[in-house]
PDB file of C-alpha atoms and ligand atoms in Angstrom:
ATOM      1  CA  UNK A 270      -6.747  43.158  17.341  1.00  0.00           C
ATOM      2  CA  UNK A 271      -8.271  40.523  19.563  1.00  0.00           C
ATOM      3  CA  UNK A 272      -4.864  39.787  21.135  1.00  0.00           C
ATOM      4  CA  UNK A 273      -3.856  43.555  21.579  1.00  0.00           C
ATOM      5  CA  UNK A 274      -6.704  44.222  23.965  1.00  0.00           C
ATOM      6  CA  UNK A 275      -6.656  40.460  25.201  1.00  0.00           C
ATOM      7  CA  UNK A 276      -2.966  39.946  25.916  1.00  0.00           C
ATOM      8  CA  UNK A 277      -0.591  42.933  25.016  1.00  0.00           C
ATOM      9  CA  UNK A 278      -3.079  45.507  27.144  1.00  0.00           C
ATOM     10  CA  UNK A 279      -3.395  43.491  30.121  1.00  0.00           C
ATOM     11  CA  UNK A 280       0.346  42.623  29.986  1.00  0.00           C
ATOM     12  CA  UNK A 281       1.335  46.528  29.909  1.00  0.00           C
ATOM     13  CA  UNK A 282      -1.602  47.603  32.406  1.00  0.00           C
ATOM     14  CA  UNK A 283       0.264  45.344  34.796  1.00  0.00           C
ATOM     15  CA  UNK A 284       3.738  46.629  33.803  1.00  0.00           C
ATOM     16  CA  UNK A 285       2.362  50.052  34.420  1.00  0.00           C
ATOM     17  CA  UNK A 286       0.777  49.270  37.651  1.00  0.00           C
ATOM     18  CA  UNK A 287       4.141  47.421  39.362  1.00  0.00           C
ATOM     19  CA  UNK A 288       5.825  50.981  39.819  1.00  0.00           C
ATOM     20  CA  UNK A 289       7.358  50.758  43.219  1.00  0.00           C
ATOM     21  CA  UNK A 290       6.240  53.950  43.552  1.00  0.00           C
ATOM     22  CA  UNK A 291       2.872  53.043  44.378  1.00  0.00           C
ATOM     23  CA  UNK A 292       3.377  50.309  46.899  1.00  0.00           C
ATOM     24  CA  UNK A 293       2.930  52.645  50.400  1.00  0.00           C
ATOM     25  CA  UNK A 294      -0.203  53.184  48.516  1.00  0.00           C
ATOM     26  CA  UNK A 295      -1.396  50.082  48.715  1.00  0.00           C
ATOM     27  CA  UNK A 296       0.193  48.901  51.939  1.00  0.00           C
ATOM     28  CA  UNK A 297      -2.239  51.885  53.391  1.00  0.00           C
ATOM     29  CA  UNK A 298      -5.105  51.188  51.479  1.00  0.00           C
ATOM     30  CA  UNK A 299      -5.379  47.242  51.392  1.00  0.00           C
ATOM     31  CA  UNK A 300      -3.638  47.269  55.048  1.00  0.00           C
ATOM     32  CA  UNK A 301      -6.838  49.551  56.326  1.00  0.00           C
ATOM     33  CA  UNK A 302      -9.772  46.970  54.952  1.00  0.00           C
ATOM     34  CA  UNK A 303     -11.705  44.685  57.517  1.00  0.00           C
ATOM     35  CA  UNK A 304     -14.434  41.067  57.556  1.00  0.00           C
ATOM     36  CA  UNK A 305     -15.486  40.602  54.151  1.00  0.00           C
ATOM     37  CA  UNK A 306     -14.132  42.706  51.748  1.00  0.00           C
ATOM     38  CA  UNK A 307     -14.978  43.980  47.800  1.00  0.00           C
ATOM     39  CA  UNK A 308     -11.665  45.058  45.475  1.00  0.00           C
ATOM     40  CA  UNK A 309     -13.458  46.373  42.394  1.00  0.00           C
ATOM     41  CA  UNK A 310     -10.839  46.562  39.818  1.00  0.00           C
ATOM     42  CA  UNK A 311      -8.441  44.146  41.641  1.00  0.00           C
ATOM     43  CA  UNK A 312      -6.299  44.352  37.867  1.00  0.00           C
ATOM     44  CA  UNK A 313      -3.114  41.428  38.237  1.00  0.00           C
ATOM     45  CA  UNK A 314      -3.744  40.894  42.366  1.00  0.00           C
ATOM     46  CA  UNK A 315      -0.992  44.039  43.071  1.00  0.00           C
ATOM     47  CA  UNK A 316      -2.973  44.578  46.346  1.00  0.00           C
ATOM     48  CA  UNK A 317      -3.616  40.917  47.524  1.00  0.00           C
ATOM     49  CA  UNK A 318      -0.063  40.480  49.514  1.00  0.00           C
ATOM     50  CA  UNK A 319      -1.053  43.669  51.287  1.00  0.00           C
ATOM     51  CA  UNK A 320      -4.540  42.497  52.875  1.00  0.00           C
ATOM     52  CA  UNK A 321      -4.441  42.502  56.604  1.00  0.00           C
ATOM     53  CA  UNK A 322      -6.639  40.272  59.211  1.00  0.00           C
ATOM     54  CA  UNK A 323     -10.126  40.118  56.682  1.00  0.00           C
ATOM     55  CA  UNK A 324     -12.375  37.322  56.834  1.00  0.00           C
ATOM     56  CA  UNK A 325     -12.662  36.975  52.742  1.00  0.00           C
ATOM     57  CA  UNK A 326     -11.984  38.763  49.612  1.00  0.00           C
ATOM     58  CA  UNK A 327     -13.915  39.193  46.621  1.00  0.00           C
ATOM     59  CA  UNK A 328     -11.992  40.480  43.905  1.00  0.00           C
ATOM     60  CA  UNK A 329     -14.486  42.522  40.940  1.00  0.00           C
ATOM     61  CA  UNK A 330     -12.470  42.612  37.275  1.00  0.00           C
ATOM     62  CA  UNK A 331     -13.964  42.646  33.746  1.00  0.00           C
ATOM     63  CA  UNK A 332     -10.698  41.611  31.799  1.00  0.00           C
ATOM     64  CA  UNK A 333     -10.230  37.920  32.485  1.00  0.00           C
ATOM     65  CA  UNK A 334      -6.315  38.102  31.317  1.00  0.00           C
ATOM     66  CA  UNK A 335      -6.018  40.361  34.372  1.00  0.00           C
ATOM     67  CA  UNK A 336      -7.949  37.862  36.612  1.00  0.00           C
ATOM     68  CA  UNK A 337      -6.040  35.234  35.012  1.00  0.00           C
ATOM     69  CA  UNK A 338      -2.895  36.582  36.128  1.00  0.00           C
ATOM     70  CA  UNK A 339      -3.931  37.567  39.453  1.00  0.00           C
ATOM     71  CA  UNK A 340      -4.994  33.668  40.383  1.00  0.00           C
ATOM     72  CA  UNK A 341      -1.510  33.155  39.741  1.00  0.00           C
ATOM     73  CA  UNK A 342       0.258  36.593  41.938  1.00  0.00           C
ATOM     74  CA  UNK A 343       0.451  34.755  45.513  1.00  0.00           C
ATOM     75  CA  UNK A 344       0.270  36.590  49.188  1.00  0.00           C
ATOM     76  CA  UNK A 345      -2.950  37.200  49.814  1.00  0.00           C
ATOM     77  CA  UNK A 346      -4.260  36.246  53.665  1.00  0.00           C
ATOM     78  CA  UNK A 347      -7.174  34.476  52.915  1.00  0.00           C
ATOM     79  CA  UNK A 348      -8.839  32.815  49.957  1.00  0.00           C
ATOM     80  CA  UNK A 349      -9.716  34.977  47.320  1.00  0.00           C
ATOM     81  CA  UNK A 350     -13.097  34.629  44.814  1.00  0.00           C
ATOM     82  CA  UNK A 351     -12.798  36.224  41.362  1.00  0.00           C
ATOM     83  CA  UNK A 352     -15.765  37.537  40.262  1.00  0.00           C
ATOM     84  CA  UNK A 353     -15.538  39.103  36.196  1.00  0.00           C
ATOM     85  CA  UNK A 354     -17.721  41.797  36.180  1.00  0.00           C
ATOM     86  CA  UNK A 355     -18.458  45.204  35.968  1.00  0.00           C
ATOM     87  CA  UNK A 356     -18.111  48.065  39.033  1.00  0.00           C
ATOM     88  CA  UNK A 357     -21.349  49.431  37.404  1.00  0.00           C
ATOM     89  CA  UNK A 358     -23.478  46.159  38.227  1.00  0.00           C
ATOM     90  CA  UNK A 359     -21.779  44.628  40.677  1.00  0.00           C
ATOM     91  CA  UNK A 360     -23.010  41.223  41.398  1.00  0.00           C
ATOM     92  CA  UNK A 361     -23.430  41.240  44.910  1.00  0.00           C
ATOM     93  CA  UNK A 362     -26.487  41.499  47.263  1.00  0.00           C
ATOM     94  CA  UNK A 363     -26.879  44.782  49.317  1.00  0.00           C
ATOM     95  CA  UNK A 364     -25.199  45.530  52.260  1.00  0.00           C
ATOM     96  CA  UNK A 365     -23.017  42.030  51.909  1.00  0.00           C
ATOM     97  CA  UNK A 366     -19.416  43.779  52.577  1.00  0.00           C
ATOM     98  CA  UNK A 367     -17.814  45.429  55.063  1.00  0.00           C
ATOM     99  CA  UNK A 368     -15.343  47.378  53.307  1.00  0.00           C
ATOM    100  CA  UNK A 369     -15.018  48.149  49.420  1.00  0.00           C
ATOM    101  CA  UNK A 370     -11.945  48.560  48.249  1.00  0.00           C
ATOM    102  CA  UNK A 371     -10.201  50.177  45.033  1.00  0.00           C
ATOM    103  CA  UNK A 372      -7.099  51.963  43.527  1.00  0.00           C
ATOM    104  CA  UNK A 373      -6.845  53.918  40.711  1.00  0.00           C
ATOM    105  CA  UNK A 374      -9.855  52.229  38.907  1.00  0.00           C
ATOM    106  CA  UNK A 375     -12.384  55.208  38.750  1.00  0.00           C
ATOM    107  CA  UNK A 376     -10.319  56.914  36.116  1.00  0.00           C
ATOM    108  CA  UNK A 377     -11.032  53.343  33.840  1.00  0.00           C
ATOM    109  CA  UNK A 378     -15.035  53.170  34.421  1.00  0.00           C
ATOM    110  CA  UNK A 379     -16.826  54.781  31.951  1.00  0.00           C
ATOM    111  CA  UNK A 380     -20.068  56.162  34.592  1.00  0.00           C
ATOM    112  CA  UNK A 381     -17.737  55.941  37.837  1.00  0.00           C
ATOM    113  CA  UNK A 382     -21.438  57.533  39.588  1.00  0.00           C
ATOM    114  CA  UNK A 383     -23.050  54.370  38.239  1.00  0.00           C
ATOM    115  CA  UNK A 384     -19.974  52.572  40.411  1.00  0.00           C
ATOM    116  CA  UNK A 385     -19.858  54.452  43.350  1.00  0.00           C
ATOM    117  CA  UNK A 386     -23.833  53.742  43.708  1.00  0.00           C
ATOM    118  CA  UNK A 387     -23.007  50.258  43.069  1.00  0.00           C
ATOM    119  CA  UNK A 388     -20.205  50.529  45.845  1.00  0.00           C
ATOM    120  CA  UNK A 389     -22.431  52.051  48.242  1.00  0.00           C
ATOM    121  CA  UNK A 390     -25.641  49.659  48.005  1.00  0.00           C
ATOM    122  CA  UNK A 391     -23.244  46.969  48.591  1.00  0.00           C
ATOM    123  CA  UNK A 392     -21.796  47.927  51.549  1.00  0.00           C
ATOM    124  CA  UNK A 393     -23.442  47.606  54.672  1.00  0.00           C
ATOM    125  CA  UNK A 394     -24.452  50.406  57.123  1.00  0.00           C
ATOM    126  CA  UNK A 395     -21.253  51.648  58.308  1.00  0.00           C
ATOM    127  CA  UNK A 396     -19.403  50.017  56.286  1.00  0.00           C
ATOM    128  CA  UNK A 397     -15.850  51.557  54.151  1.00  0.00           C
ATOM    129  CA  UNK A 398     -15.176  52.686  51.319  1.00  0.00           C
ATOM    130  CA  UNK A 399     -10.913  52.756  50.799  1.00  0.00           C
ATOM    131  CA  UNK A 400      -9.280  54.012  47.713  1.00  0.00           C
ATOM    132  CA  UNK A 401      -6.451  56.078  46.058  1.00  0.00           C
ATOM    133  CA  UNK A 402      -7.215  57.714  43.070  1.00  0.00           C
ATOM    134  CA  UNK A 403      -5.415  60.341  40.835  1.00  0.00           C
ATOM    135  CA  UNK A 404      -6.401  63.186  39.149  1.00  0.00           C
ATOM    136  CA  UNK A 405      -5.054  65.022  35.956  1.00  0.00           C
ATOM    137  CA  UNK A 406      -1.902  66.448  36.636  1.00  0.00           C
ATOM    138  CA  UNK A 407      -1.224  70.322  36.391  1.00  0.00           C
ATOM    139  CA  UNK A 408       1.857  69.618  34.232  1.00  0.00           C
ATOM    140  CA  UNK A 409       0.995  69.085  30.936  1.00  0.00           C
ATOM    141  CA  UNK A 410       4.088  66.678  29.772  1.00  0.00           C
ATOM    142  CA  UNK A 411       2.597  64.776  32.416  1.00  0.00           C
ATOM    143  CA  UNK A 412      -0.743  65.050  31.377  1.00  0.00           C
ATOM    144  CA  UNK A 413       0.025  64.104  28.278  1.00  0.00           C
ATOM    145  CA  UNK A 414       1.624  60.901  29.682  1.00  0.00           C
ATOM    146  CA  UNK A 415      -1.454  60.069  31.643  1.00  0.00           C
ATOM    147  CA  UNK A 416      -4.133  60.336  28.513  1.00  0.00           C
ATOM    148  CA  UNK A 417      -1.378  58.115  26.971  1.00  0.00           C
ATOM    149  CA  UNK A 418      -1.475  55.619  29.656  1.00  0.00           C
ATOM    150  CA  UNK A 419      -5.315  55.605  31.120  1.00  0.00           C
ATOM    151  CA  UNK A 420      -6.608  52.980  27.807  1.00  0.00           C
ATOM    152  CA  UNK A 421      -3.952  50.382  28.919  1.00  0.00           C
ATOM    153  CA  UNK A 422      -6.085  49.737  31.444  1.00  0.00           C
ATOM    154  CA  UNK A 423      -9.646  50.927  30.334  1.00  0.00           C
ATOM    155  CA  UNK A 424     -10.419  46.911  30.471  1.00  0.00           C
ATOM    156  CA  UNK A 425     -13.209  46.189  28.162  1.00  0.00           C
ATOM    157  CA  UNK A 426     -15.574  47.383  30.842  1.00  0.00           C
ATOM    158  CA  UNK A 427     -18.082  48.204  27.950  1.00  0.00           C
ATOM    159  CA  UNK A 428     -18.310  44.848  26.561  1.00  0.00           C
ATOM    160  CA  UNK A 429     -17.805  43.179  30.091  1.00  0.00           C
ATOM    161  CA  UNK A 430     -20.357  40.392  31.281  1.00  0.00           C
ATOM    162  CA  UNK A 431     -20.630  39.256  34.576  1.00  0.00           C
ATOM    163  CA  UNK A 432     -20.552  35.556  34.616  1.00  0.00           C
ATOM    164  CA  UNK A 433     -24.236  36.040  35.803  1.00  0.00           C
ATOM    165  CA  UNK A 434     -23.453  34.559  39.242  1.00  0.00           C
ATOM    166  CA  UNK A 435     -24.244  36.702  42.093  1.00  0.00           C
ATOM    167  CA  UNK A 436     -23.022  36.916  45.418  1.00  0.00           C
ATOM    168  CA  UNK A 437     -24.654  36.726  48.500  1.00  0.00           C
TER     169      UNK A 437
HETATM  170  C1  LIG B 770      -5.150  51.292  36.437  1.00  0.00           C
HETATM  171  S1  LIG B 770      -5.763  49.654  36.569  1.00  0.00           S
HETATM  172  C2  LIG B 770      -5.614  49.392  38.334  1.00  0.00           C
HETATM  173  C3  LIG B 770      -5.601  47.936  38.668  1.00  0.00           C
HETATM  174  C4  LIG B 770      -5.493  47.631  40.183  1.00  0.00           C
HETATM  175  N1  LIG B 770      -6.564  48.257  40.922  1.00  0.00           N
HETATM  176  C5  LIG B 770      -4.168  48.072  40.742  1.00  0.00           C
HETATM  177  O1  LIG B 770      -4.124  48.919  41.633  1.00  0.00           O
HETATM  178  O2  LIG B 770      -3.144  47.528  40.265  1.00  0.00           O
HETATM  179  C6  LIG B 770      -7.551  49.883  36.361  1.00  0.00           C
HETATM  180  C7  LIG B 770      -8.345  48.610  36.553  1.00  0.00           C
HETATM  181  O3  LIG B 770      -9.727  48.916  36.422  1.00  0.00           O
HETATM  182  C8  LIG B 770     -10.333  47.859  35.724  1.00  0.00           C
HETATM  183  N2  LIG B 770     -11.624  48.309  35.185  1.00  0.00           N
HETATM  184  C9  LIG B 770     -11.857  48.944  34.009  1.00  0.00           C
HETATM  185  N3  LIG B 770     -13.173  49.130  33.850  1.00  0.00           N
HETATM  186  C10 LIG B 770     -13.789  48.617  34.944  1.00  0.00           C
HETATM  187  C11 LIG B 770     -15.144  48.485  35.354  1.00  0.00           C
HETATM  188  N4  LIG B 770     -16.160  48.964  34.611  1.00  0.00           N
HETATM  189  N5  LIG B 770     -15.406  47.858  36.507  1.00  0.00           N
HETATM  190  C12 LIG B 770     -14.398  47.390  37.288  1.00  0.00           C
HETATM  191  N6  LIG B 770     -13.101  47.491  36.956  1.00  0.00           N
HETATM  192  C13 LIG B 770     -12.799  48.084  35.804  1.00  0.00           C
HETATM  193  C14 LIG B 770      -9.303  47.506  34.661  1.00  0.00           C
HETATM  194  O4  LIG B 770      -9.554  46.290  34.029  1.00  0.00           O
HETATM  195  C15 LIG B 770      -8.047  47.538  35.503  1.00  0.00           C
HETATM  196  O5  LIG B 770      -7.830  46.322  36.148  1.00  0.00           O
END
């Protein structure tokens, strides 16, 4: 099962999240982010081309396939540090980014409150939060479709470790 949830999840979870669908999304959303800025759930790198005139990116993801894959995805403005980790112990001092940034990663956390207190203390006063999230849809074929999908990218949040390093 090891290379199910290590290579086959990942592998669809990016599939999923190329839908061309989604890309005014994330031209909006990464587009909007300023100085130093947090992705927490950056997934394959999707967002990176998008990233506007930022100073640096840090880019939070616990499944290492994605991160592996996202190193490789090219386009992003500046430099980009990979951190593996969690969204609900985010390795990163207080108030050391200016904008947080994620999309459709809530719906994969298992406490999202745990995350968005994470996001918070490490944002600085007045600092952003940007995102695009999704709820359950009214339809229930579509419903249906979205329980179906959401585990392809649960990431294995639970059993994450941060590689211990924090951020200043
Ligand atoms: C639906 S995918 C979205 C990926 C990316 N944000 C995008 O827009 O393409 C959800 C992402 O959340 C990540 N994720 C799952 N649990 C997480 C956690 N506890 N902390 C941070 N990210 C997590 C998954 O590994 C996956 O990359």
């Amino acid at each position: 099962m090891a290379s199910y949830t290590e290579v086959v999840l990942p592998r669809l979870c990016d599939l999923a999240m190329r839908n061309r669908q989604l890309l005014p999304y994330r031209k909006r959303i990464a587009g909007s982010a300023r100085g130093r800025v947090l992705e927490i759930g950056a997934g394959s790198g999707l967002n990176l081309p998008f990233y506007g005139p930022v100073r640096e990116i840090l880019a939070l993801e616990p499944v290492p396939r994605l991160i592996a894959m996202a190193r490789r995805s090219a386009g992003a403005p500046v430099p980009v540090t990979f951190i593996e980790g969690s969204a609900e112990a985010i390795p990163i001092d207080d108030g050391a980014v200016d904008t947080v940034v994620t999309t459709w990663t809530l719906c994969s956390i298992p406490d999202a409150g745990v995350a968005l207190h994470e996001m918070r203390r490490v944002l600085r006063p007045g600092g952003r939060l940007v995102f695009v999230e999704h709820g359950l849809a009214p339809e229930e074929h579509v419903r249906r479709w979205q329980d179906r999908l959401t585990p392809l990218c649960g990431g294995s949040a639970a059993g994450a470790t941060s590689t211990g390093r924090s951020v200043p």
